[in-house]
Amino acid sequence: MSSVWHTISALSRVLKVNCKNLVCLLVFTVTVCHKASGMCPTSCICASDIVSCTGKNLSRVPLTLFKHIKRLDLSHNRIGILDHDWMPVLLEKLNTLIVSHNSISSISTGSFSVTPNVKYLDLSSNNLRSLGSPVFQELRVLEVLLLYNNYIAQIDSAAFGGIHKLQKLYLSYNYLTKFPVELYIGKYKLSELVLLDISYNRIQTIPIHYINLVPARHLSEIYLHGNPFYCDCTLYSLLSFWYLRHFSSVEDFKTEYTCVLQSDSRGSNTLPLLHDNYLNCSESTINGSFHAFGFIHEAQVGERLIVHCDTKISDAGTYFIWISPDNQFLEPDKTTEHFRVFRNGSLEIDEAQYEDAGVYSCTAINKRRLLNETIEVRINVSNFTVDRSHSHETFNTAFTTLAACVASIILVLLYLYLTPCPCRCKAKRKKRKLNQSNAHPSILTSSAPHELPSDEKKASSGKRVVFLEPVKEPKPGQNGKMILQ
């Protein structure tokens, strides 16, 4: 019995030791696995929630990354393609991803599904040549996207679809040939976009008619300098208007806006685009453009007019004040005569009059952001009936003058080409004189004249020609009488 008990106690001791070792092994394995999934890659530098793997000649992302990192720098490596599995681990807390200065040539749909909360994405200085649709749709909270210094020549209209919170887009130093107007209008427009840099591309024309539809807060930071624009007075008017509005995109890079003549196919001679109207654009063309840009508004007498304060400051809490040409302050909820200012900054003029014409100033003030901006607009008031009568009077006067000139020309032509030619009459008179010279010069005769041609008989019938003999001394017996023969 004692031997059995001894055996049981020995077995229990063995089992107890084995269980203890098993528990220790399990704890060790879990610890190692946990550390393995969160250890800093050997080729990177880690600091709290930041991992920097820059300049390590990496062709793929390291497999072991902290899941709680917020910033990952993979710049200056050899990463070539971004597909659905290029990132080996889900990084839900990552908000800054830098993959610049690599060899990325393509981006596939779903490439950013494991980094859904990235707000800052840097893909600059790669080998991208086009952007398909849609490649960034998983980045729902993306605010800044850097794509400059690539080879991008084509952007699909839906390439930026889904990233509705994007605020800044950098596309400079690429090969774009047209302005990406789909960023501002259409199905995939980016309503929060406030900065677009497409400087130093290959854009030659700007769709002004679409640009006019974009609010000022989206226009103030569109950078266009460094493009080989064609010299055009409408473009000059647009940039001049932006310069008057103190847009930093034009003020800061004024000397870098140049253009080439369309006849200069090589673009060898560049002209300054914003230097004292170097293009010699007419005032009517510039004013016409200002009408389109909302700088000049037209109204008829008695007409209701609404003018918007197209300011860059449009946040909630912005207060608007209008100043009339006679320095009268117009504020929201304070009706003054026939003026009214709405809370969104729009000015209403009810039954406009001649005296309402002039330059109005709108000041937008945001105390929370310590920002303010003042813009000016011109309002012209005219009377359509009076202007139409003046135009009719001008037309009638011009038409009368033209008719008189035409009548004068017709009369001159009639006088020159329809008057009978006097040559035939002169020939008749010359022949008549020749016939008369055959008569004796010292005799006065009343005899019938020589036979004339039948066509001249009618003109000379019943006429007699008398010749007078020069006065001489009378011969004896004549007494100065005439001798009739």
Tab-separated table of C-alpha atoms in Angstrom, residues 71-428:
chain	number	residue	atom	x	y	z
A	71	ARG	CA	3.611	58.360	-38.780
A	72	LEU	CA	5.444	56.108	-41.252
A	73	ASP	CA	8.249	57.397	-43.461
A	74	LEU	CA	9.279	55.124	-46.346
A	75	SER	CA	10.917	57.770	-48.517
A	76	HIS	CA	14.095	57.275	-50.603
A	77	ASN	CA	13.681	53.546	-51.166
A	78	ARG	CA	12.936	51.246	-54.138
A	79	ILE	CA	9.221	50.519	-53.716
A	80	GLY	CA	7.805	50.107	-57.229
A	81	ILE	CA	4.109	49.164	-57.066
A	82	LEU	CA	1.291	49.896	-54.636
A	83	ASP	CA	-1.199	47.026	-54.806
A	84	HIS	CA	-3.712	45.556	-52.361
A	85	ASP	CA	-1.058	43.763	-50.264
A	86	TRP	CA	1.879	46.180	-50.372
A	87	MET	CA	1.217	47.104	-46.727
A	88	PRO	CA	1.528	43.860	-44.647
A	89	VAL	CA	-0.347	44.970	-41.546
A	90	LEU	CA	-3.464	46.952	-40.702
A	91	LEU	CA	-2.522	50.390	-39.408
A	92	GLU	CA	-5.721	51.977	-38.177
A	93	LYS	CA	-4.039	54.781	-36.252
A	94	LEU	CA	-1.715	55.855	-39.062
A	95	ASN	CA	-2.427	59.460	-40.146
A	96	THR	CA	0.791	60.383	-41.991
A	97	LEU	CA	2.250	58.217	-44.753
A	98	ILE	CA	5.326	59.320	-46.720
A	99	VAL	CA	6.361	57.255	-49.739
A	100	SER	CA	8.194	59.939	-51.717
A	101	HIS	CA	11.382	59.420	-53.748
A	102	ASN	CA	10.686	55.805	-54.629
A	103	SER	CA	10.047	54.116	-57.985
A	104	ILE	CA	6.264	53.832	-57.797
A	105	SER	CA	4.860	53.505	-61.306
A	106	SER	CA	1.295	52.354	-60.602
A	107	ILE	CA	-1.353	52.409	-57.890
A	108	SER	CA	-4.070	49.768	-57.793
A	109	THR	CA	-7.571	50.078	-56.406
A	110	GLY	CA	-7.627	49.019	-52.762
A	111	SER	CA	-4.006	49.916	-52.085
A	112	PHE	CA	-4.928	52.013	-49.063
A	113	SER	CA	-7.578	49.785	-47.530
A	114	VAL	CA	-5.301	48.968	-44.545
A	115	THR	CA	-4.553	52.668	-43.884
A	116	PRO	CA	-8.083	54.157	-43.809
A	117	ASN	CA	-7.336	57.074	-41.474
A	118	VAL	CA	-4.402	58.658	-43.298
A	119	LYS	CA	-4.785	62.465	-43.520
A	120	TYR	CA	-1.422	63.293	-45.089
A	121	LEU	CA	-0.147	61.242	-48.052
A	122	ASP	CA	3.115	62.042	-49.855
A	123	LEU	CA	3.674	60.308	-53.194
A	124	SER	CA	5.918	62.977	-54.701
A	125	SER	CA	9.033	62.292	-56.789
A	126	ASN	CA	8.007	58.909	-58.151
A	127	ASN	CA	7.368	57.473	-61.624
A	128	LEU	CA	3.578	57.857	-61.790
A	129	ARG	CA	2.344	58.587	-65.326
A	130	SER	CA	-1.421	58.430	-64.908
A	131	LEU	CA	-4.075	58.146	-62.232
A	132	GLY	CA	-6.899	55.698	-62.846
A	133	SER	CA	-10.267	55.597	-61.197
A	134	PRO	CA	-10.675	55.408	-58.309
A	135	VAL	CA	-7.391	54.844	-56.481
A	136	PHE	CA	-7.819	56.914	-53.313
A	137	GLN	CA	-11.419	56.109	-52.412
A	138	GLU	CA	-10.508	54.297	-49.159
A	139	LEU	CA	-8.881	57.462	-47.768
A	140	ARG	CA	-12.104	59.036	-46.546
A	141	VAL	CA	-10.426	61.542	-44.225
A	142	LEU	CA	-7.471	62.496	-46.463
A	143	GLU	CA	-6.750	66.243	-46.304
A	144	VAL	CA	-3.364	66.704	-48.017
A	145	LEU	CA	-2.146	64.813	-51.103
A	146	LEU	CA	1.305	65.411	-52.624
A	147	LEU	CA	1.843	64.200	-56.190
A	148	TYR	CA	4.339	66.737	-57.471
A	149	ASN	CA	7.470	65.863	-59.470
A	150	ASN	CA	6.059	62.813	-61.221
A	151	TYR	CA	5.302	62.159	-64.904
A	152	ILE	CA	1.522	62.424	-64.660
A	153	ALA	CA	-0.027	63.347	-68.005
A	154	GLN	CA	-3.505	61.885	-67.586
A	155	ILE	CA	-5.918	62.054	-64.653
A	156	ASP	CA	-9.212	60.201	-64.781
A	157	SER	CA	-12.225	62.280	-63.815
A	158	ALA	CA	-12.968	59.864	-60.962
A	159	ALA	CA	-9.379	59.471	-59.748
A	160	PHE	CA	-10.069	61.561	-56.640
A	161	GLY	CA	-13.582	60.267	-56.095
A	162	GLY	CA	-14.451	59.517	-52.504
A	163	ILE	CA	-11.909	61.805	-50.816
A	164	HIS	CA	-14.412	64.569	-50.124
A	165	LYS	CA	-12.383	66.079	-47.300
A	166	LEU	CA	-9.295	66.776	-49.407
A	167	GLN	CA	-8.153	70.367	-48.858
A	168	LYS	CA	-4.749	70.584	-50.554
A	169	LEU	CA	-3.617	68.927	-53.784
A	170	TYR	CA	-0.096	69.360	-55.175
A	171	LEU	CA	0.380	68.438	-58.853
A	172	SER	CA	3.227	70.725	-59.871
A	173	TYR	CA	6.106	69.586	-62.092
A	174	ASN	CA	4.134	67.013	-64.051
A	175	TYR	CA	3.055	66.697	-67.697
A	176	LEU	CA	-0.566	67.833	-67.511
A	177	THR	CA	-1.826	69.574	-70.659
A	178	LYS	CA	-5.265	70.657	-69.473
A	179	PHE	CA	-6.715	72.225	-66.367
A	180	PRO	CA	-8.403	69.563	-64.136
A	181	VAL	CA	-11.774	71.310	-64.076
A	182	GLU	CA	-13.490	68.138	-62.815
A	183	LEU	CA	-12.053	68.947	-59.383
A	184	TYR	CA	-14.502	71.866	-59.116
A	185	ILE	CA	-17.560	70.852	-61.113
A	186	GLY	CA	-19.328	67.617	-61.859
A	187	LYS	CA	-19.971	64.401	-60.017
A	188	TYR	CA	-16.518	64.048	-58.434
A	189	LYS	CA	-15.865	67.643	-57.425
A	190	LEU	CA	-13.920	68.270	-54.216
A	191	SER	CA	-16.038	70.729	-52.259
A	192	GLU	CA	-13.411	71.266	-49.536
A	193	LEU	CA	-10.453	71.870	-51.861
A	194	VAL	CA	-8.853	75.248	-51.065
A	195	LEU	CA	-5.376	74.785	-52.595
A	196	LEU	CA	-4.477	73.409	-56.019
A	197	ASP	CA	-0.902	73.636	-57.262
A	198	ILE	CA	-0.579	72.802	-60.972
A	199	SER	CA	2.400	75.053	-61.608
A	200	TYR	CA	5.107	74.067	-64.090
A	201	ASN	CA	3.050	71.696	-66.193
A	202	ARG	CA	2.261	71.963	-69.921
A	203	ILE	CA	-1.078	73.760	-69.750
A	204	GLN	CA	-1.597	76.317	-72.534
A	205	THR	CA	-5.203	77.449	-72.006
A	206	ILE	CA	-7.548	77.872	-69.050
A	207	PRO	CA	-11.331	77.215	-69.287
A	208	ILE	CA	-12.339	80.690	-68.101
A	209	HIS	CA	-16.075	79.980	-68.455
A	210	TYR	CA	-15.750	77.183	-65.863
A	211	ILE	CA	-13.409	79.107	-63.578
A	212	ASN	CA	-16.033	81.853	-63.273
A	213	LEU	CA	-18.349	79.359	-61.571
A	214	VAL	CA	-15.893	78.591	-58.760
A	215	PRO	CA	-16.292	80.564	-55.483
A	216	ALA	CA	-13.445	82.851	-54.423
A	217	ARG	CA	-12.472	80.730	-51.439
A	218	HIS	CA	-11.547	77.950	-53.879
A	219	LEU	CA	-9.829	80.283	-56.363
A	220	SER	CA	-7.538	82.192	-54.028
A	221	GLU	CA	-4.892	79.466	-53.974
A	222	ILE	CA	-4.869	78.027	-57.482
A	223	TYR	CA	-1.228	78.172	-58.554
A	224	LEU	CA	-0.788	78.364	-62.331
A	225	HIS	CA	2.647	79.934	-62.760
A	226	GLY	CA	5.333	78.315	-64.876
A	227	ASN	CA	2.942	76.980	-67.537
A	228	PRO	CA	3.490	77.793	-71.261
A	229	PHE	CA	0.254	79.762	-71.669
A	230	TYR	CA	-0.812	81.245	-74.981
A	231	CYS	CA	-0.993	85.043	-74.830
A	232	ASP	CA	-4.666	85.836	-74.358
A	233	CYS	CA	-6.426	88.961	-73.109
A	234	THR	CA	-9.092	86.944	-71.285
A	235	LEU	CA	-6.422	85.088	-69.316
A	236	TYR	CA	-4.697	88.386	-68.649
A	237	SER	CA	-7.976	89.786	-67.303
A	238	LEU	CA	-8.465	86.760	-65.048
A	239	LEU	CA	-4.993	87.000	-63.532
A	240	SER	CA	-5.283	90.791	-63.202
A	241	PHE	CA	-8.546	90.319	-61.336
A	242	TRP	CA	-6.876	87.826	-58.997
A	243	TYR	CA	-4.036	90.267	-58.486
A	244	LEU	CA	-6.496	93.008	-57.549
A	245	ARG	CA	-8.060	90.583	-55.084
A	246	HIS	CA	-4.604	90.001	-53.539
A	247	PHE	CA	-4.615	86.276	-54.237
A	248	SER	CA	-1.287	84.920	-52.998
A	249	SER	CA	-1.052	82.566	-55.984
A	250	VAL	CA	-0.593	85.605	-58.251
A	251	GLU	CA	0.966	88.160	-55.925
A	252	ASP	CA	3.781	85.867	-54.787
A	253	PHE	CA	4.642	84.567	-58.270
A	254	LYS	CA	3.834	87.547	-60.498
A	255	THR	CA	7.097	87.394	-62.450
A	256	GLU	CA	6.674	83.683	-63.207
A	257	TYR	CA	3.495	84.164	-65.233
A	258	THR	CA	4.585	84.256	-68.869
A	259	CYS	CA	2.999	83.493	-72.229
A	260	VAL	CA	3.947	82.741	-75.820
A	261	LEU	CA	2.288	83.845	-79.054
A	262	GLN	CA	0.279	81.148	-80.812
A	263	SER	CA	2.297	81.785	-83.957
A	264	ASP	CA	5.451	80.885	-82.033
A	265	SER	CA	5.186	77.098	-82.176
A	266	ARG	CA	8.552	76.559	-80.504
A	267	GLY	CA	7.806	78.942	-77.650
A	268	SER	CA	11.198	80.536	-77.972
A	269	ASN	CA	10.013	84.057	-77.111
A	270	THR	CA	8.184	84.327	-73.800
A	271	LEU	CA	6.357	87.504	-72.849
A	272	PRO	CA	5.507	88.765	-69.363
A	273	LEU	CA	1.819	88.210	-68.695
A	274	LEU	CA	1.278	90.546	-65.761
A	275	HIS	CA	3.490	93.549	-66.459
A	276	ASP	CA	1.599	96.784	-67.175
A	277	ASN	CA	-0.702	95.341	-69.838
A	278	TYR	CA	2.196	94.241	-72.024
A	279	LEU	CA	-0.305	92.514	-74.317
A	280	ASN	CA	-2.037	95.844	-75.026
A	281	CYS	CA	-5.484	94.436	-74.259
A	282	SER	CA	-8.404	96.785	-74.849
A	283	GLU	CA	-10.304	98.225	-71.924
A	284	SER	CA	-13.584	96.807	-73.241
A	285	THR	CA	-12.143	93.269	-73.183
A	286	ILE	CA	-10.906	93.671	-69.618
A	287	ASN	CA	-14.191	95.180	-68.425
A	288	GLY	CA	-16.096	92.405	-70.162
A	289	SER	CA	-14.049	89.856	-68.258
A	290	PHE	CA	-14.609	91.720	-65.003
A	291	HIS	CA	-18.342	91.464	-65.665
A	292	ALA	CA	-17.941	87.711	-65.967
A	293	PHE	CA	-15.813	87.513	-62.813
A	294	GLY	CA	-18.461	89.331	-60.761
A	295	PHE	CA	-16.435	92.508	-60.300
A	296	ILE	CA	-18.937	94.652	-62.263
A	297	HIS	CA	-22.728	94.282	-61.992
A	298	GLU	CA	-25.417	95.840	-64.175
A	299	ALA	CA	-28.936	96.855	-63.139
A	300	GLN	CA	-31.858	98.745	-64.672
A	301	VAL	CA	-33.730	101.550	-62.949
A	302	GLY	CA	-36.387	100.057	-60.673
A	303	GLU	CA	-34.865	96.576	-60.843
A	304	ARG	CA	-34.051	94.341	-57.855
A	305	LEU	CA	-30.361	93.428	-57.659
A	306	ILE	CA	-28.528	90.950	-55.391
A	307	VAL	CA	-24.726	91.134	-55.158
A	308	HIS	CA	-22.787	88.384	-53.378
A	309	CYS	CA	-19.765	89.060	-51.199
A	310	ASP	CA	-17.458	86.568	-52.889
A	311	THR	CA	-14.848	86.408	-50.155
A	312	LYS	CA	-12.240	83.794	-49.273
A	313	ILE	CA	-13.531	83.760	-45.671
A	314	SER	CA	-16.726	81.747	-45.525
A	315	ASP	CA	-16.576	80.014	-42.150
A	316	ALA	CA	-19.422	80.062	-39.685
A	317	GLY	CA	-19.241	83.142	-37.502
A	318	THR	CA	-18.084	85.472	-40.278
A	319	TYR	CA	-19.653	88.942	-40.068
A	320	PHE	CA	-20.211	91.071	-43.179
A	321	ILE	CA	-20.338	94.859	-43.566
A	322	TRP	CA	-21.032	96.712	-46.824
A	323	ILE	CA	-20.044	100.327	-47.464
A	324	SER	CA	-21.979	102.239	-50.130
A	325	PRO	CA	-20.434	104.844	-52.483
A	326	ASP	CA	-21.617	107.623	-50.130
A	327	ASN	CA	-19.830	105.898	-47.168
A	328	GLN	CA	-23.017	104.562	-45.656
A	329	PHE	CA	-22.597	101.424	-43.504
A	330	LEU	CA	-24.884	98.552	-44.413
A	331	GLU	CA	-25.061	95.657	-41.934
A	332	PRO	CA	-27.121	92.456	-41.572
A	333	ASP	CA	-30.596	92.774	-40.051
A	334	LYS	CA	-30.487	96.566	-40.462
A	335	THR	CA	-32.596	97.696	-43.397
A	336	THR	CA	-31.435	101.080	-44.696
A	337	GLU	CA	-33.670	102.771	-47.284
A	338	HIS	CA	-33.882	100.173	-50.056
A	339	PHE	CA	-30.699	98.276	-49.039
A	340	ARG	CA	-30.567	95.004	-47.143
A	341	VAL	CA	-27.614	92.775	-46.117
A	342	PHE	CA	-28.202	89.072	-45.507
A	343	ARG	CA	-26.266	87.010	-42.974
A	344	ASN	CA	-24.405	85.184	-45.749
A	345	GLY	CA	-22.989	88.530	-46.915
A	346	SER	CA	-25.229	89.147	-49.941
A	347	LEU	CA	-26.386	92.713	-50.585
A	348	GLU	CA	-29.901	93.360	-51.879
A	349	ILE	CA	-30.822	96.625	-53.638
A	350	ASP	CA	-34.573	96.984	-54.051
A	351	GLU	CA	-35.686	99.225	-56.932
A	352	ALA	CA	-32.247	100.436	-57.979
A	353	GLN	CA	-31.861	104.120	-58.872
A	354	TYR	CA	-29.239	106.135	-60.747
A	355	GLU	CA	-27.759	107.415	-57.490
A	356	ASP	CA	-27.104	103.826	-56.327
A	357	ALA	CA	-24.393	103.370	-58.950
A	358	GLY	CA	-20.768	103.328	-57.832
A	359	VAL	CA	-18.151	101.221	-56.051
A	360	TYR	CA	-19.296	99.171	-53.044
A	361	SER	CA	-16.956	97.571	-50.496
A	362	CYS	CA	-17.698	94.338	-48.648
A	363	THR	CA	-15.677	93.493	-45.547
A	364	ALA	CA	-15.759	89.970	-44.091
A	365	ILE	CA	-14.626	89.676	-40.472
A	366	ASN	CA	-13.974	86.426	-38.602
A	367	LYS	CA	-13.013	87.189	-35.010
A	368	ARG	CA	-12.466	83.566	-34.088
A	369	ARG	CA	-9.787	83.121	-36.753
A	370	LEU	CA	-8.603	86.740	-36.555
A	371	LEU	CA	-9.139	87.116	-40.307
A	372	ASN	CA	-10.678	89.837	-42.430
A	373	GLU	CA	-10.909	90.597	-46.127
A	374	THR	CA	-12.311	93.495	-48.143
A	375	ILE	CA	-13.447	93.213	-51.738
A	376	GLU	CA	-14.845	95.858	-54.062
A	377	VAL	CA	-17.521	95.588	-56.730
A	378	ARG	CA	-18.867	98.172	-59.164
A	379	ILE	CA	-22.596	98.561	-59.764
A	380	ASN	CA	-23.839	100.338	-62.883
A	381	VAL	CA	-27.463	101.482	-63.074
A	382	SER	CA	-28.993	102.450	-66.420
A	383	ASN	CA	-32.394	103.087	-67.988
A	384	PHE	CA	-33.132	100.645	-70.774
A	385	THR	CA	-35.830	102.826	-72.423
A	386	VAL	CA	-33.683	105.950	-72.557
A	387	ASP	CA	-30.652	104.026	-73.716
A	388	ARG	CA	-32.715	102.355	-76.421
A	389	SER	CA	-34.054	105.704	-77.703
A	390	HIS	CA	-30.541	107.109	-77.795
A	391	SER	CA	-29.381	104.109	-79.738
A	392	HIS	CA	-32.253	104.558	-82.232
A	393	GLU	CA	-31.391	108.226	-82.694
A	394	THR	CA	-27.788	107.352	-83.318
A	395	PHE	CA	-28.827	104.712	-85.810
A	396	ASN	CA	-31.159	107.099	-87.682
A	397	THR	CA	-28.477	109.781	-87.978
A	398	ALA	CA	-25.937	107.306	-89.244
A	399	PHE	CA	-28.412	105.855	-91.750
A	400	THR	CA	-29.306	109.323	-93.135
A	401	THR	CA	-25.648	110.205	-93.590
A	402	LEU	CA	-24.973	106.927	-95.347
A	403	ALA	CA	-27.960	107.367	-97.697
A	404	ALA	CA	-26.825	110.898	-98.643
A	405	CYS	CA	-23.349	109.625	-99.457
A	406	VAL	CA	-24.725	106.855	-101.666
A	407	ALA	CA	-27.014	109.301	-103.547
A	408	SER	CA	-24.081	111.647	-104.173
A	409	ILE	CA	-21.981	108.836	-105.582
A	410	ILE	CA	-24.826	107.768	-107.927
A	411	LEU	CA	-25.260	111.317	-109.269
A	412	VAL	CA	-21.536	111.649	-109.928
A	413	LEU	CA	-21.531	108.365	-111.822
A	414	LEU	CA	-24.549	109.466	-113.914
A	415	TYR	CA	-22.847	112.736	-114.806
A	416	LEU	CA	-19.628	111.003	-115.835
A	417	TYR	CA	-21.026	108.134	-117.877
A	418	LEU	CA	-24.475	109.170	-119.210
A	419	THR	CA	-23.827	112.754	-120.562
A	420	PRO	CA	-23.820	112.833	-124.498
A	421	CYS	CA	-20.317	112.899	-125.958
A	422	PRO	CA	-19.515	116.360	-127.551
A	423	CYS	CA	-17.067	114.913	-130.091
A	424	ARG	CA	-19.643	114.475	-132.863
A	425	CYS	CA	-20.837	118.077	-132.551
A	426	LYS	CA	-17.310	119.372	-132.767
A	427	ALA	CA	-16.745	117.359	-135.981
A	428	LYS	CA	-19.868	118.918	-137.535
